[in-house]
Tab-separated table of N, CA, C and O in Angstrom:
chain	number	residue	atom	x	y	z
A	13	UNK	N	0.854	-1.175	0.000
A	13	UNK	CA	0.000	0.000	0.000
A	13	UNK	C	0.893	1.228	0.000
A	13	UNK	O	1.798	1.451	0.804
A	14	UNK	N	0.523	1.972	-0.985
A	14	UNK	CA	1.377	3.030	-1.012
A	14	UNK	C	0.563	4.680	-0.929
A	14	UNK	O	-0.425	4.955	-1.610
A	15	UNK	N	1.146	5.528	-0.070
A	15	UNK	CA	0.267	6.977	0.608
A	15	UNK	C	-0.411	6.997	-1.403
A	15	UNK	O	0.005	6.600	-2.491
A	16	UNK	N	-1.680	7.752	-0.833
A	16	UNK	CA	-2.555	8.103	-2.207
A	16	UNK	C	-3.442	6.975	-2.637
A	16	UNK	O	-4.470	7.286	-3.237
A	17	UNK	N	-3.134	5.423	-2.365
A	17	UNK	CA	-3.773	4.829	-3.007
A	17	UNK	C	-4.785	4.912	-2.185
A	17	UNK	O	-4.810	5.341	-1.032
A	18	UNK	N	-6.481	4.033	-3.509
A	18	UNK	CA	-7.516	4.416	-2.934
A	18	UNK	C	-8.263	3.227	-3.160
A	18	UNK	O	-8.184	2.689	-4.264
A	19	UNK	N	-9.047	2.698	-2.180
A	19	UNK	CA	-9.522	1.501	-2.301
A	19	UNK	C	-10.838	1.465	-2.412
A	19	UNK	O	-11.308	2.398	-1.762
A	20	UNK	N	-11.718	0.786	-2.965
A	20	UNK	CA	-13.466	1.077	-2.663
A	20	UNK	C	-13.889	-0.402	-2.265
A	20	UNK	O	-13.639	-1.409	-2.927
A	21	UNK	N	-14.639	-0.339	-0.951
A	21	UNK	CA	-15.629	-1.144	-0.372
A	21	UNK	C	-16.838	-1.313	-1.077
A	21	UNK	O	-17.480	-0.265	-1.148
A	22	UNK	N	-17.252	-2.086	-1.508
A	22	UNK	CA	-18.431	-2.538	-1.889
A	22	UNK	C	-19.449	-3.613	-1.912
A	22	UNK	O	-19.107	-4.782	-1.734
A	23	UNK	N	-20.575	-3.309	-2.104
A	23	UNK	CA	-21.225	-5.040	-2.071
A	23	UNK	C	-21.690	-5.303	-3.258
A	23	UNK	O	-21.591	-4.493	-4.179
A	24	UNK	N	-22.376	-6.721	-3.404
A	24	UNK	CA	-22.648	-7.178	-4.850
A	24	UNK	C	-23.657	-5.880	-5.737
A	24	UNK	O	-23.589	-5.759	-6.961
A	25	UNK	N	-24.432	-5.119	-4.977
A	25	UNK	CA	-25.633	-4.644	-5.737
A	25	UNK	C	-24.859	-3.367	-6.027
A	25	UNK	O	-25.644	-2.662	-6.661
A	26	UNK	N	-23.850	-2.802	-5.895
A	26	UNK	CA	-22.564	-2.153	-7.002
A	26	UNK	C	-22.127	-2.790	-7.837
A	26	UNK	O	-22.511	-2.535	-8.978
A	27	UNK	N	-21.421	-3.574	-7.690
A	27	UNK	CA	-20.738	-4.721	-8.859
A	27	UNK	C	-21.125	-5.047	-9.776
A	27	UNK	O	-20.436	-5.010	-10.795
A	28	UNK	N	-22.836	-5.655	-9.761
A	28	UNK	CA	-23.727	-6.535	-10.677
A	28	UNK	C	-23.970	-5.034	-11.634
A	28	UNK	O	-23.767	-5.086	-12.847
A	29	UNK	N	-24.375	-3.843	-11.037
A	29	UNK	CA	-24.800	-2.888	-12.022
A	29	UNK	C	-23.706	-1.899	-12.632
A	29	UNK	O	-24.065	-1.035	-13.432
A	30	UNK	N	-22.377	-2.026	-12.254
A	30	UNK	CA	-21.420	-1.096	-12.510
A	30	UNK	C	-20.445	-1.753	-12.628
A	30	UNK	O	-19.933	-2.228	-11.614
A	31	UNK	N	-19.646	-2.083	-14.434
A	31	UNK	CA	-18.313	-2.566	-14.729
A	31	UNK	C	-16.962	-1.705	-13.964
A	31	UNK	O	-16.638	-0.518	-13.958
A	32	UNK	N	-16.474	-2.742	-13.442
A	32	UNK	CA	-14.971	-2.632	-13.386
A	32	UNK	C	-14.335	-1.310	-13.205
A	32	UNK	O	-13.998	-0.530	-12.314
A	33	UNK	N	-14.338	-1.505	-15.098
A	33	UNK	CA	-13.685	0.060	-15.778
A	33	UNK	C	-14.241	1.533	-15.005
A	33	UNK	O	-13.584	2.479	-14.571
A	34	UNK	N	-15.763	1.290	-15.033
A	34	UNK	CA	-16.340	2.225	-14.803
A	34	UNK	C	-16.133	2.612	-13.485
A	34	UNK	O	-16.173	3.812	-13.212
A	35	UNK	N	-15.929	1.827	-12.673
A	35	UNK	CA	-16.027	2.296	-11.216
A	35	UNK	C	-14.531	2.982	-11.149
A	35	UNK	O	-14.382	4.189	-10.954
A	36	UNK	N	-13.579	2.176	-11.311
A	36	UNK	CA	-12.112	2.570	-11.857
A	36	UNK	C	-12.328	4.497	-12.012
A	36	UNK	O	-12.104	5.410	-11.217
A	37	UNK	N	-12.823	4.471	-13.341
A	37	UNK	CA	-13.220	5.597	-13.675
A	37	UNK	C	-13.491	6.515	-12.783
A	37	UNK	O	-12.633	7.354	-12.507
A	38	UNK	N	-14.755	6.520	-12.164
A	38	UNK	CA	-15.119	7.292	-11.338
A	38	UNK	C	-14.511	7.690	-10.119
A	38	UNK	O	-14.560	8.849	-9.706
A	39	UNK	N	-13.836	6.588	-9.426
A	39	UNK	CA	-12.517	6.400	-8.711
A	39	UNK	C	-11.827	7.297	-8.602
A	39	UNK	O	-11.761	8.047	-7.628
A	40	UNK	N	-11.118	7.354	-9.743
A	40	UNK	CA	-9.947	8.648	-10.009
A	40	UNK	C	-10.428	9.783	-10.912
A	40	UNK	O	-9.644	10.598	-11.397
A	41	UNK	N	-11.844	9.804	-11.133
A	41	UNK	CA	-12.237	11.283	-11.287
A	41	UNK	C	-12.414	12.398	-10.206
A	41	UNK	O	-12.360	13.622	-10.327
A	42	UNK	N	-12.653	11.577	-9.070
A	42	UNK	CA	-13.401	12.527	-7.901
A	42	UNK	C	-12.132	12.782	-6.368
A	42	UNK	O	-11.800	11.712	-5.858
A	43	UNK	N	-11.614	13.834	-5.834
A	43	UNK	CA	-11.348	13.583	-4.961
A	43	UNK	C	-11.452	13.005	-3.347
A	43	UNK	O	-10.768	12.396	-2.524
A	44	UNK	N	-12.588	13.536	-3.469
A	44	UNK	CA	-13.517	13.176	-1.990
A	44	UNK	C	-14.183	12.152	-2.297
A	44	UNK	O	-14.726	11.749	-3.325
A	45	UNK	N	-14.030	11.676	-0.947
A	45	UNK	CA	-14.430	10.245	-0.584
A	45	UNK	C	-16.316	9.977	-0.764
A	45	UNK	O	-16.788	8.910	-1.156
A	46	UNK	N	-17.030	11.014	-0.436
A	46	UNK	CA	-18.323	11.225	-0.585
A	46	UNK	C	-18.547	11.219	-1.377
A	46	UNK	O	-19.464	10.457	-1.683
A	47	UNK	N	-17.908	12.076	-2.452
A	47	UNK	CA	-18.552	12.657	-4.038
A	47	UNK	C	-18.077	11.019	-4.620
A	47	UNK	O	-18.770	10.634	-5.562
A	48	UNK	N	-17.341	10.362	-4.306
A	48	UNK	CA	-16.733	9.483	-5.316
A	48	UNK	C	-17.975	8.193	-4.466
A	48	UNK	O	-18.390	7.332	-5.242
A	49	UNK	N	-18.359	8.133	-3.372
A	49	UNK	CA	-19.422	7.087	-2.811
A	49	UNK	C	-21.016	7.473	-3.961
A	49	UNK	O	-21.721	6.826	-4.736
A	50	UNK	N	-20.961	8.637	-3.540
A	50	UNK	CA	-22.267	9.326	-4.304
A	50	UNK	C	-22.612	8.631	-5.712
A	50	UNK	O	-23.620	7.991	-6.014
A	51	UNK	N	-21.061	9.061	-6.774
A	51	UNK	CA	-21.133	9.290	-7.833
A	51	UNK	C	-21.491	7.376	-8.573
A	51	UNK	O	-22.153	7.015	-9.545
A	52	UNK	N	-20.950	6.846	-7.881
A	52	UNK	CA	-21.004	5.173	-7.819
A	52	UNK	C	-22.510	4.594	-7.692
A	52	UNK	O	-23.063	3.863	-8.513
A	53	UNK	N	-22.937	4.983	-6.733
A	53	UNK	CA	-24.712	4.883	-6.477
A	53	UNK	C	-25.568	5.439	-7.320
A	53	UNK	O	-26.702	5.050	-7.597
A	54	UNK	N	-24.932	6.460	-7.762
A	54	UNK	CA	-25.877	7.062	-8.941
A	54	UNK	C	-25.660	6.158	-10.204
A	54	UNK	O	-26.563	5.544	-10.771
A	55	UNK	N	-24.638	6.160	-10.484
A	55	UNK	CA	-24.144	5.230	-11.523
A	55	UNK	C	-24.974	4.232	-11.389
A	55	UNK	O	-25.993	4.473	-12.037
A	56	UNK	N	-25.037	2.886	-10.677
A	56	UNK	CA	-25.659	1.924	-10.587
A	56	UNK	C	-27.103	1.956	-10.734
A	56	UNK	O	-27.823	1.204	-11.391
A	57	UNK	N	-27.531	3.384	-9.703
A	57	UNK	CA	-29.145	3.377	-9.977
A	57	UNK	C	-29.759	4.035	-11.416
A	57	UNK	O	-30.951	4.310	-11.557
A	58	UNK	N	-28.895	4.202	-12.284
A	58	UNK	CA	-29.385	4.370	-13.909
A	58	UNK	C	-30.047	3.122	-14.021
A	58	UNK	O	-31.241	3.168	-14.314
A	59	UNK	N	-29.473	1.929	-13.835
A	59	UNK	CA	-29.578	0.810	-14.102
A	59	UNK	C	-30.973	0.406	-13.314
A	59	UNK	O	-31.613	1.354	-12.859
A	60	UNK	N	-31.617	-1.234	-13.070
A	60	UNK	CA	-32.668	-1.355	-12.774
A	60	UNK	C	-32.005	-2.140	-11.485
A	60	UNK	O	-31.891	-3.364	-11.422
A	61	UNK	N	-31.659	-1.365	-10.641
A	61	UNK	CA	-30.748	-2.263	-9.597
A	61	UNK	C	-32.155	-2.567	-8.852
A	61	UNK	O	-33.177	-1.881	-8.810
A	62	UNK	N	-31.791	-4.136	-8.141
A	62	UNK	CA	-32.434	-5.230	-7.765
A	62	UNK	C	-31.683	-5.188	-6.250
A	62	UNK	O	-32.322	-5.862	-5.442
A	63	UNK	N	-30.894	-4.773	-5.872
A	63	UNK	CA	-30.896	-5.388	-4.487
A	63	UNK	C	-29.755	-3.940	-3.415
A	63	UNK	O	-29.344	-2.984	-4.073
A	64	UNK	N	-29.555	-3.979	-2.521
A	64	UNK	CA	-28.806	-2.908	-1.655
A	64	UNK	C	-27.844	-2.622	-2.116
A	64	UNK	O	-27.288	-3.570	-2.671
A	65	UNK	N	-27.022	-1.137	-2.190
A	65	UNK	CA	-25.634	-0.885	-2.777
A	65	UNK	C	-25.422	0.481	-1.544
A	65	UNK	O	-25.897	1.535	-1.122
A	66	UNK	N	-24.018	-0.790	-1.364
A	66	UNK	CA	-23.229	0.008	-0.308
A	66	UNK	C	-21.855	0.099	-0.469
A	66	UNK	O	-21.189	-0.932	-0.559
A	67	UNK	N	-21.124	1.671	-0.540
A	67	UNK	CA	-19.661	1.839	-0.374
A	67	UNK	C	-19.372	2.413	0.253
A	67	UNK	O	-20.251	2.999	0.885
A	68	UNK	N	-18.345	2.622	0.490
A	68	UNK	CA	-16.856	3.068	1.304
A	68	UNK	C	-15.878	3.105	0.359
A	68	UNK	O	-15.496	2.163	-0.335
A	69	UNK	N	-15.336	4.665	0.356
A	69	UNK	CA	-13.734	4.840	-0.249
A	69	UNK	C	-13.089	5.066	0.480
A	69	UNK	O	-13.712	5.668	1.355
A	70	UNK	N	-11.924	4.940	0.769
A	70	UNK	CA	-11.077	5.374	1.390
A	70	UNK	C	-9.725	5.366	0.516
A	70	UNK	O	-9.344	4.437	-0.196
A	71	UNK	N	-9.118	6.532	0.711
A	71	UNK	CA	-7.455	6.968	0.519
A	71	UNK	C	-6.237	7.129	1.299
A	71	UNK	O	-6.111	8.047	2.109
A	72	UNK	N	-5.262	6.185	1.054
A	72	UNK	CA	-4.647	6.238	2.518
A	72	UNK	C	-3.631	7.723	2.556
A	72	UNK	O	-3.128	8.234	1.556
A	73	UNK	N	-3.542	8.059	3.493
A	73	UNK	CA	-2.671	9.303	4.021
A	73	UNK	C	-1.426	9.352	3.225
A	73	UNK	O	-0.616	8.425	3.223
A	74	UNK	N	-1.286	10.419	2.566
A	74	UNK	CA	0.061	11.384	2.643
A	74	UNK	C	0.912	11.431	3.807
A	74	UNK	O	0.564	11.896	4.893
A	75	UNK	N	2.180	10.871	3.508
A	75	UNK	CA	3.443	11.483	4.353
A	75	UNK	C	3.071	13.122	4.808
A	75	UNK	O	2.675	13.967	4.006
A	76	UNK	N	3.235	13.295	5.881
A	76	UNK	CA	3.350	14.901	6.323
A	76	UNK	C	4.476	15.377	6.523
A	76	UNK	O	4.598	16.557	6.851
């Protein structure tokens, strides 16, 4: 693990409605951890999502 990287928590009812790439994508479009949870849920709910969607991003710390 190296400072900056950013990991996303998720459950299946993200996954099933949102490729890979795409989440990837959105990932490293957004800085904040919210806007980038947000932007993921929205994403998925275009789709005809069928069951709960839950994340968590997190970015680990910068050296100070």
């Amino acid at each position: 693990i190296e400072p900056g990287d950013r990991f996303i928590l998720c459950s299946d009812g993200l996954t099933r409605m949102v490729p890979d790439d795409v989440m990837a994508l959105i990932a490293a479009s957004e800085d904040d951890a919210d806007a980038i949870c947000s932007a993921l849920v929205a994403q998925a709910m275009t789709g005809e999502a069928s069951d709960n969607i839950t994340v968590v991003a997190v970015t680990t710390a910068m050296p100070v």
